[in-house]
Amino acid sequence: MTARKAVKQTRRRSIAAAPDAGAFAQHASDTPFSNGMTGELRLRAEALALKKAAKSKKRFEGLTPEAIRKTLFELSVHQIELEMQNETLRQSQVLLDTARARYFDFYDLAPVGYCTVCTQLLITEANLFAASLLGVTRSVLVKQPFLRFIHGNDQGVFMQFCKQIAETGKSQTCTLRLMKPDQSLFWVQLNAITLPDRDRAPEIHMVLNDIGELKRTEEALRAQEEFFHLIAENIGDFIAVLDLDGRRIYNSPSYRQFFGSPKKLRGTDSFTVIHPDDRERVKQVFRETVQTGIGQQIVYRLQLADGSSHTMESSGSVIRDNEGRIARVVVVSRDITERKRMEEQVRQLAFYDPLTQLPNRRLLSDRLNQAMAASKRSACYGAVMFLDLDNFKLLNDTQGHVVGDLLLVEAAKRLKSCVREMDTVARFGGDEFVLMISELDADKTESTVQVGVIAEKIFSALSQPFVLNTSSEREPETTIEHRCSASVGVALFVNQEASQDDILKWADAAMYRAKEAGRNLVRFHE
């Protein structure tokens, strides 16, 4: 075979071995990289293969098997890239669908109402809670005018509210009364904003919060506050609200009688008007109330700018905040000055002689019991001195009872000057007086001497002339000078060896012995 024939034969074999475009595409589809290829990707791969095959058909004559394998490999890699992109897109779509479903769940099932209105204030969208609030189904709610659900008195508020949103472009808040188809009303807090949208006209997105319970609570608090002020403004007691340092926050109008306008008291120290002798005690009670939360009742004196004082009875209680901490102290006080005066009068009538203002028998008995108990503890003697004015009946008969009363009053004063503050001078009845002397000496003889000294003081004081001035509407003022003496009987006691009645009887008997012995004398019970 010639050389020319050999070259032609080799060329024919190469052309016969080289695949055409269809064969190339078929080969590409049979490669292992095409398994699982989607129909769309398969078409794209076949188109690409046909395109490349068409472009290179004329060059296939010169392609070697190695070049063909390389081209097929490139096609397989491109196929994998397309499949990965497709999987990413598929996963993104799944996530998007899940997010959209979750969004609608949140939107529809949220415990607040969501509602969208257009520029004509028609409802374009609403969630289930908004439909429930308004008392209609969602299908009926859409396309309804939102004003239809607003109470007539609040529609102007809503229009102004929408105007502010349009002018500012910022979120706005207001409270409205909405009305259901059955005419029932409820309060909502409306939060709204308008969001720009290039594809359509701007809409107002609203959030509806049912604040009916809050409004009811506010109304209850308002009613309580009005009730409190009604009581505070009309009650005779004094009501003060103080901070934890004792500064005034509120004072009822009743304080006007003490300080003028109660408004002037706001922010001032409440302790400055308390009597200096009572101030620290009141402060201590206030501190204990703040620390423990337990109010106490206390009686103290209020000292006013004019120098007068009033006896006050106050009770405190605390106000706590939402976290249970003490925030305020409420003090309710009443002026008990008159009550104290009346109590003192009753006490005077019960325990004091109305003429001489000396203790009467009842108070004497109480103090004698105390002196006897003290004597038992200390083992010291005490003494009862029974005293009777000499010839008092003669003065009464000649000068009258008015003069006799004046003598008794003056004699009481002189007797009190003869004993210590701790001792007692009592009017026993008529012209009889009893002096109760406590805490003498533990020795009876020394105690007797001490009582003798007191008796001498009494004789000396009573021996001074009594100048008694009388006057009446019918008669001019008259001055009477009178000299007086007394008979005194003494009974010593110690360690409760005798009863109270026995001691008084012994002293009375000793006094009669002094009278029998000539008057103006002292005699001791033996």
XYZ file of C-alpha atoms in Angstrom:
526
model
C 0.000 0.000 0.000
C 1.273 3.385 -0.939
C 1.734 6.113 1.674
C -1.143 8.219 0.192
C -3.660 5.381 0.557
C -2.612 4.733 4.171
C -3.278 8.377 5.200
C -6.776 8.362 3.565
C -7.716 5.138 5.319
C -6.649 6.476 8.749
C -8.760 9.646 8.211
C -11.868 7.601 7.309
C -11.476 5.527 10.498
C -11.174 8.644 12.678
C -14.311 10.194 11.197
C -16.221 6.975 11.654
C -15.060 6.763 15.292
C -15.946 10.399 16.115
C -19.595 10.706 17.390
C -21.968 13.201 15.905
C -23.823 15.803 18.078
C -26.639 13.403 18.954
C -24.231 10.683 19.897
C -22.257 13.132 22.038
C -25.357 14.210 23.902
C -26.456 10.617 24.340
C -23.073 9.792 25.777
C -23.289 12.695 28.162
C -26.666 11.526 29.408
C -25.293 8.053 30.049
C -22.503 9.242 32.331
C -22.828 8.453 36.039
C -22.951 12.201 36.867
C -26.367 12.512 35.248
C -28.149 10.208 37.758
C -30.990 12.028 39.476
C -30.885 14.977 37.115
C -34.225 16.790 36.919
C -36.018 17.123 33.634
C -35.201 20.796 33.405
C -31.532 20.253 34.085
C -31.426 17.346 31.673
C -32.798 19.517 28.909
C -30.324 22.252 29.713
C -27.467 19.748 29.702
C -28.580 18.236 26.419
C -28.940 21.656 24.861
C -25.479 22.606 26.053
C -24.075 19.349 24.745
C -25.758 19.797 21.371
C -24.514 23.334 21.197
C -20.975 22.330 21.919
C -21.242 19.366 19.604
C -22.561 21.549 16.805
C -19.794 24.072 17.297
C -17.135 21.446 17.411
C -18.599 18.965 14.891
C -16.120 20.046 12.322
C -13.368 19.653 14.872
C -14.432 16.207 16.053
C -12.328 14.758 13.339
C -9.289 15.928 15.196
C -10.506 15.096 18.783
C -8.866 12.374 20.637
C -10.744 10.128 23.103
C -8.949 11.962 25.925
C -10.369 15.303 24.753
C -13.841 13.820 24.566
C -13.607 12.495 28.146
C -12.436 15.916 29.358
C -15.387 17.627 27.737
C -17.805 15.132 29.295
C -16.258 15.742 32.705
C -16.752 19.486 32.397
C -20.378 18.904 31.532
C -20.826 16.677 34.591
C -19.322 19.319 36.921
C -21.644 21.944 35.490
C -24.572 19.588 36.040
C -23.620 19.166 39.732
C -23.409 22.934 40.195
C -26.868 23.320 38.710
C -28.257 20.633 41.019
C -26.724 22.306 44.092
C -28.204 25.649 43.128
C -31.556 23.994 42.647
C -31.373 22.358 46.120
C -30.495 25.717 47.726
C -33.446 27.326 46.020
C -35.703 24.515 47.154
C -34.553 24.815 50.790
C -34.980 28.597 50.697
C -38.497 28.150 49.416
C -39.264 25.714 52.241
C -37.924 28.177 54.832
C -39.877 30.995 53.253
C -43.074 28.948 53.310
C -42.466 27.978 56.951
C -41.796 31.584 57.940
C -44.896 32.729 56.104
C -47.010 30.101 57.862
C -45.524 31.044 61.252
C -46.155 34.712 60.553
C -49.786 34.059 59.785
C -50.079 31.914 62.916
C -48.694 34.728 65.020
C -50.808 37.254 63.224
C -54.083 35.376 63.503
C -53.612 33.833 66.944
C -52.001 36.820 68.689
C -53.795 37.947 71.907
C -54.058 41.475 70.498
C -56.018 42.765 67.572
C -54.246 43.645 64.313
C -56.117 45.708 61.780
C -55.225 47.580 58.577
C -57.262 50.412 57.111
C -56.829 52.213 53.819
C -56.868 55.939 53.213
C -60.680 55.802 53.037
C -60.603 54.248 56.551
C -61.999 50.967 55.241
C -60.750 47.806 56.922
C -58.594 45.912 54.447
C -57.191 43.259 56.750
C -57.738 42.015 60.308
C -56.681 39.084 62.425
C -58.982 36.758 64.318
C -58.573 38.581 67.652
C -59.566 41.919 66.095
C -62.676 40.306 64.628
C -63.469 38.790 68.022
C -63.024 42.160 69.741
C -65.373 43.850 67.303
C -67.903 41.042 67.554
C -68.038 40.045 63.852
C -66.459 37.418 61.635
C -63.338 38.365 59.733
C -65.031 37.943 56.378
C -67.706 40.449 57.387
C -65.206 42.799 58.975
C -63.124 43.369 55.838
C -64.281 46.356 53.711
C -66.252 47.757 56.656
C -65.615 51.428 57.662
C -63.632 51.433 60.879
C -65.627 54.467 62.077
C -68.671 52.206 62.282
C -67.124 50.511 65.321
C -66.105 53.721 67.145
C -68.384 55.338 69.697
C -69.850 58.568 68.357
C -68.193 60.736 71.021
C -64.763 59.330 70.122
C -64.918 59.492 66.337
C -63.459 63.008 66.341
C -60.586 61.751 68.451
C -59.902 58.999 65.913
C -59.950 61.423 62.955
C -57.472 63.699 64.717
C -55.422 60.627 65.523
C -55.239 59.638 61.823
C -54.324 63.204 60.902
C -51.373 63.172 63.284
C -50.159 59.881 61.794
C -50.318 61.295 58.280
C -48.559 64.531 59.258
C -45.794 63.060 61.398
C -45.326 59.637 59.820
C -44.565 58.389 63.336
C -46.280 55.895 65.582
C -49.190 57.342 67.585
C -51.229 56.096 70.543
C -54.715 56.921 71.798
C -57.566 55.355 73.767
C -61.040 54.920 72.294
C -64.365 53.395 73.084
C -65.308 50.814 70.465
C -68.787 49.487 69.948
C -69.873 46.012 68.905
C -72.949 45.362 66.736
C -74.929 44.610 69.917
C -74.132 48.210 71.081
C -71.896 47.033 73.933
C -68.911 49.300 74.560
C -65.335 48.502 75.519
C -62.117 50.495 75.804
C -59.066 49.863 73.629
C -55.620 51.356 73.425
C -54.887 52.037 69.764
C -51.281 52.013 68.520
C -50.899 52.819 64.844
C -48.344 53.694 62.191
C -48.379 54.116 58.406
C -45.755 52.258 56.367
C -44.680 53.499 52.892
C -45.420 51.155 49.970
C -44.334 51.934 46.400
C -46.848 49.572 44.852
C -49.968 50.950 46.511
C -51.341 53.806 48.585
C -50.136 53.942 52.234
C -52.255 52.128 54.807
C -52.601 52.563 58.575
C -51.529 49.519 60.536
C -53.196 49.396 63.938
C -52.771 47.316 67.083
C -55.864 47.067 69.336
C -55.321 46.286 73.035
C -58.402 45.650 75.156
C -57.903 47.830 78.260
C -61.344 47.282 79.740
C -59.938 45.693 82.899
C -57.441 48.527 83.267
C -60.220 51.083 82.866
C -62.330 49.302 85.456
C -59.399 49.318 87.852
C -58.785 53.001 87.200
C -62.454 53.716 87.757
C -62.406 51.773 91.026
C -59.311 53.675 92.160
C -60.875 56.968 91.129
C -64.038 56.112 93.052
C -61.963 55.169 96.089
C -60.000 58.390 95.825
C -63.176 60.443 95.566
C -64.605 58.539 98.521
C -61.424 59.166 100.503
C -61.529 62.888 99.696
C -65.231 63.014 100.518
C -64.488 61.587 103.947
C -61.343 63.660 104.437
C -63.051 66.897 103.394
C -66.007 66.436 105.731
C -64.742 64.478 108.699
C -63.877 66.273 111.897
C -60.756 64.185 112.418
C -57.372 65.234 111.085
C -55.995 63.093 108.242
C -52.386 63.433 107.134
C -50.363 61.485 104.571
C -46.625 61.593 105.288
C -43.543 60.364 103.478
C -41.094 58.072 105.227
C -39.243 61.071 106.712
C -42.388 62.510 108.257
C -42.873 65.283 105.700
C -46.431 66.197 104.817
C -47.837 65.097 101.450
C -51.513 65.705 102.199
C -53.482 67.287 105.048
C -57.257 67.296 105.323
C -59.104 70.638 105.510
C -59.694 70.115 109.229
C -56.100 71.258 109.822
C -57.220 74.749 108.790
C -58.284 75.532 112.358
C -54.687 75.011 113.500
C -52.500 76.191 110.626
C -54.685 78.050 108.120
C -54.604 76.697 104.569
C -53.542 73.010 104.517
C -51.795 73.605 101.177
C -49.127 75.599 102.994
C -48.217 72.492 104.991
C -47.238 70.404 101.948
C -43.593 69.360 102.133
C -43.076 70.635 105.692
C -41.823 68.662 108.684
C -44.740 67.334 110.709
C -42.691 66.995 113.912
C -41.904 70.706 114.368
C -45.353 71.511 115.829
C -45.203 68.782 118.472
C -44.528 69.882 122.036
C -40.764 69.618 122.728
C -41.379 67.294 125.682
C -43.308 64.864 123.461
C -41.418 65.234 120.153
C -38.796 62.504 120.526
C -41.393 60.016 121.751
C -43.585 60.701 118.714
C -40.602 60.370 116.359
C -39.735 57.012 117.855
C -43.276 55.707 117.350
C -43.189 56.953 113.728
C -39.863 55.189 113.066
C -41.194 51.938 114.521
C -44.278 52.176 112.278
C -42.086 52.641 109.183
C -39.783 49.772 110.161
C -42.449 47.236 111.155
C -45.460 48.345 109.105
C -47.558 48.130 112.284
C -49.376 51.292 113.302
C -49.561 52.485 116.896
C -51.818 54.819 118.854
C -50.208 57.659 120.748
C -51.302 60.707 122.775
C -49.192 63.860 122.622
C -49.463 67.627 122.730
C -49.583 69.880 119.687
C -48.024 73.298 120.279
C -49.317 76.110 118.070
C -47.678 79.353 117.056
C -49.788 81.374 119.510
C -48.399 79.311 122.397
C -51.549 77.291 122.981
C -51.417 73.514 123.075
C -53.877 70.801 122.149
C -53.861 67.205 123.265
C -53.989 64.933 120.211
C -54.666 61.221 119.877
C -53.187 59.756 116.684
C -53.234 56.354 114.997
C -50.870 55.483 112.155
C -51.030 52.990 109.311
C -48.865 52.367 106.232
C -49.476 52.400 102.479
C -47.473 49.903 100.414
C -46.485 50.058 96.740
C -47.034 47.335 94.119
C -43.981 45.439 95.368
C -45.149 45.446 98.971
C -42.702 48.083 100.179
C -43.852 50.761 102.611
C -44.249 54.016 100.671
C -46.417 56.307 102.818
C -47.732 56.670 106.356
C -51.319 57.748 106.988
C -51.997 59.380 110.357
C -55.535 59.923 111.600
C -55.699 62.255 114.607
C -58.370 63.815 116.769
C -58.257 66.705 119.181
C -58.997 65.261 122.621
C -58.238 68.425 124.585
C -61.837 68.831 125.675
C -62.165 65.137 126.392
C -59.068 65.233 128.574
C -60.462 68.240 130.400
C -63.707 66.415 131.039
C -61.829 63.314 132.149
C -59.839 65.421 134.547
C -63.024 66.923 135.895
C -64.489 63.468 136.415
C -61.270 62.407 138.067
C -61.386 65.428 140.313
C -64.924 64.649 141.289
C -64.086 61.002 141.864
C -60.820 61.419 143.773
C -60.636 65.006 145.027
C -62.576 67.152 147.424
C -64.346 69.849 145.355
C -63.845 72.524 148.035
C -60.203 72.154 149.040
C -58.994 70.196 145.926
C -57.344 67.754 148.330
C -57.585 63.974 147.790
C -60.807 62.530 149.170
C -61.273 59.280 151.063
C -61.166 57.163 147.896
C -57.800 58.491 146.744
C -56.477 58.427 150.315
C -57.330 54.744 150.549
C -55.425 54.014 147.318
C -52.340 55.918 148.421
C -52.412 54.364 151.880
C -52.399 50.909 150.274
C -49.356 51.921 148.238
C -47.590 53.282 151.311
C -48.288 50.085 153.267
C -46.892 47.964 150.409
C -43.786 50.174 150.240
C -43.363 49.831 154.003
C -43.374 46.059 153.686
C -40.651 46.189 151.009
C -38.429 48.687 152.837
C -39.234 47.748 156.472
C -39.561 51.470 157.175
C -42.384 52.967 159.180
C -45.197 55.080 157.828
C -47.695 57.181 159.723
C -51.300 58.324 159.506
C -52.034 61.653 161.187
C -55.715 62.278 161.873
C -56.346 66.026 162.355
C -59.446 67.879 163.518
C -59.741 71.691 163.637
C -60.594 72.924 167.131
C -63.800 74.938 167.606
C -64.648 74.862 163.915
C -68.359 74.392 164.630
C -68.436 77.648 166.562
C -67.049 79.534 163.558
C -69.661 77.981 161.263
C -72.488 78.850 163.648
C -71.426 82.454 164.207
C -70.012 83.456 160.822
C -71.793 81.089 158.459
C -70.756 78.257 156.195
C -69.144 80.554 153.634
C -66.587 81.705 156.173
C -66.162 78.123 157.371
C -65.433 76.998 153.809
C -62.840 79.758 153.404
C -61.128 78.551 156.589
C -61.071 74.957 155.313
C -59.518 76.021 151.990
C -56.823 78.087 153.704
C -56.134 75.361 156.295
C -55.674 72.809 153.458
C -53.022 75.016 151.846
C -51.128 75.371 155.133
C -51.233 71.638 155.824
C -49.784 70.839 152.360
C -46.879 73.172 153.078
C -45.966 71.134 156.156
C -45.303 67.807 154.404
C -43.173 66.505 151.536
C -44.316 66.191 147.915
C -44.444 62.422 148.283
C -46.819 62.626 151.264
C -50.587 63.004 151.058
C -52.944 65.495 152.702
C -56.591 64.455 152.316
C -59.897 65.880 153.503
C -61.656 63.134 155.363
C -64.900 65.006 155.901
C -66.161 68.196 157.588
C -63.199 69.779 159.389
C -61.251 66.511 159.546
C -58.034 66.004 157.584
C -55.757 62.989 157.249
C -52.042 63.241 156.534
C -50.388 60.098 155.220
C -46.609 60.139 155.780
C -44.554 57.436 154.034
C -40.970 56.176 154.150
C -39.957 57.235 157.665
C -37.209 55.423 159.521
C -36.821 51.707 160.153
C -36.576 52.518 163.892
C -39.899 53.217 165.555
C -38.495 55.735 168.013
C -36.830 57.733 165.236
C -40.019 57.581 163.184
C -41.978 58.909 166.152
C -39.569 61.833 166.464
C -39.938 62.602 162.747
C -43.718 62.641 163.000
C -43.470 64.876 166.068
C -41.486 67.389 164.022
C -44.211 67.416 161.359
C -46.853 67.919 164.066
C -44.979 70.953 165.380
C -44.904 72.420 161.872
C -48.663 71.938 161.633
C -49.320 73.635 164.969
C -47.089 76.521 163.950
C -48.723 76.946 160.537
C -52.267 76.822 161.920
C -51.493 79.181 164.778
C -51.016 82.088 162.389
C -54.163 84.251 162.081
C -56.535 83.392 159.207
C -57.718 86.492 157.314
C -60.963 85.556 155.604
C -62.560 87.913 153.072
C -66.215 87.442 152.186
C -68.340 89.255 149.626
C -71.752 88.913 148.025
C -74.066 90.796 145.724
C -76.221 91.988 148.620
C -73.500 92.746 151.170
C -70.178 94.575 150.869
C -66.855 92.742 151.278
C -66.183 91.699 154.874
C -62.855 90.714 156.417
C -62.778 88.306 159.337
C -59.665 87.389 161.292
C -59.723 83.997 162.948
C -57.231 82.005 165.003
C -57.290 78.252 164.771
C -55.704 75.220 166.390
C -55.940 71.473 165.803
C -55.921 68.178 167.621
C -53.787 65.470 166.023
C -53.789 61.719 166.506
C -50.989 59.547 165.052
C -50.829 55.822 164.217
C -47.535 54.336 163.001
C -47.567 51.281 160.716
C -44.934 48.949 159.328
C -44.729 45.689 157.368
C -48.519 45.514 156.920
C -48.988 44.317 160.496
C -52.422 45.966 160.607
C -55.191 46.654 158.131
C -55.985 50.039 156.657
C -59.213 50.334 158.634
C -57.389 49.566 161.889
C -54.750 52.203 161.216
C -57.380 54.883 160.549
C -59.331 53.860 163.670
C -56.173 54.034 165.793
C -55.304 57.490 164.499
C -58.898 58.711 165.020
C -58.927 57.422 168.588
C -55.590 59.100 169.332
C -56.980 62.378 167.957
C -59.929 62.236 170.385
C -57.524 61.679 173.251
C -55.720 64.851 172.197
C -59.017 66.765 172.287
C -59.840 65.397 175.684
C -56.398 66.401 176.921
C -57.057 70.056 176.064
C -56.779 70.419 172.252
C -53.896 71.757 170.152
C -52.009 68.589 171.066
C -50.675 65.451 169.356
C -51.204 61.959 170.693
C -49.745 58.659 169.410
C -51.531 55.338 169.358
C -49.782 52.857 171.610
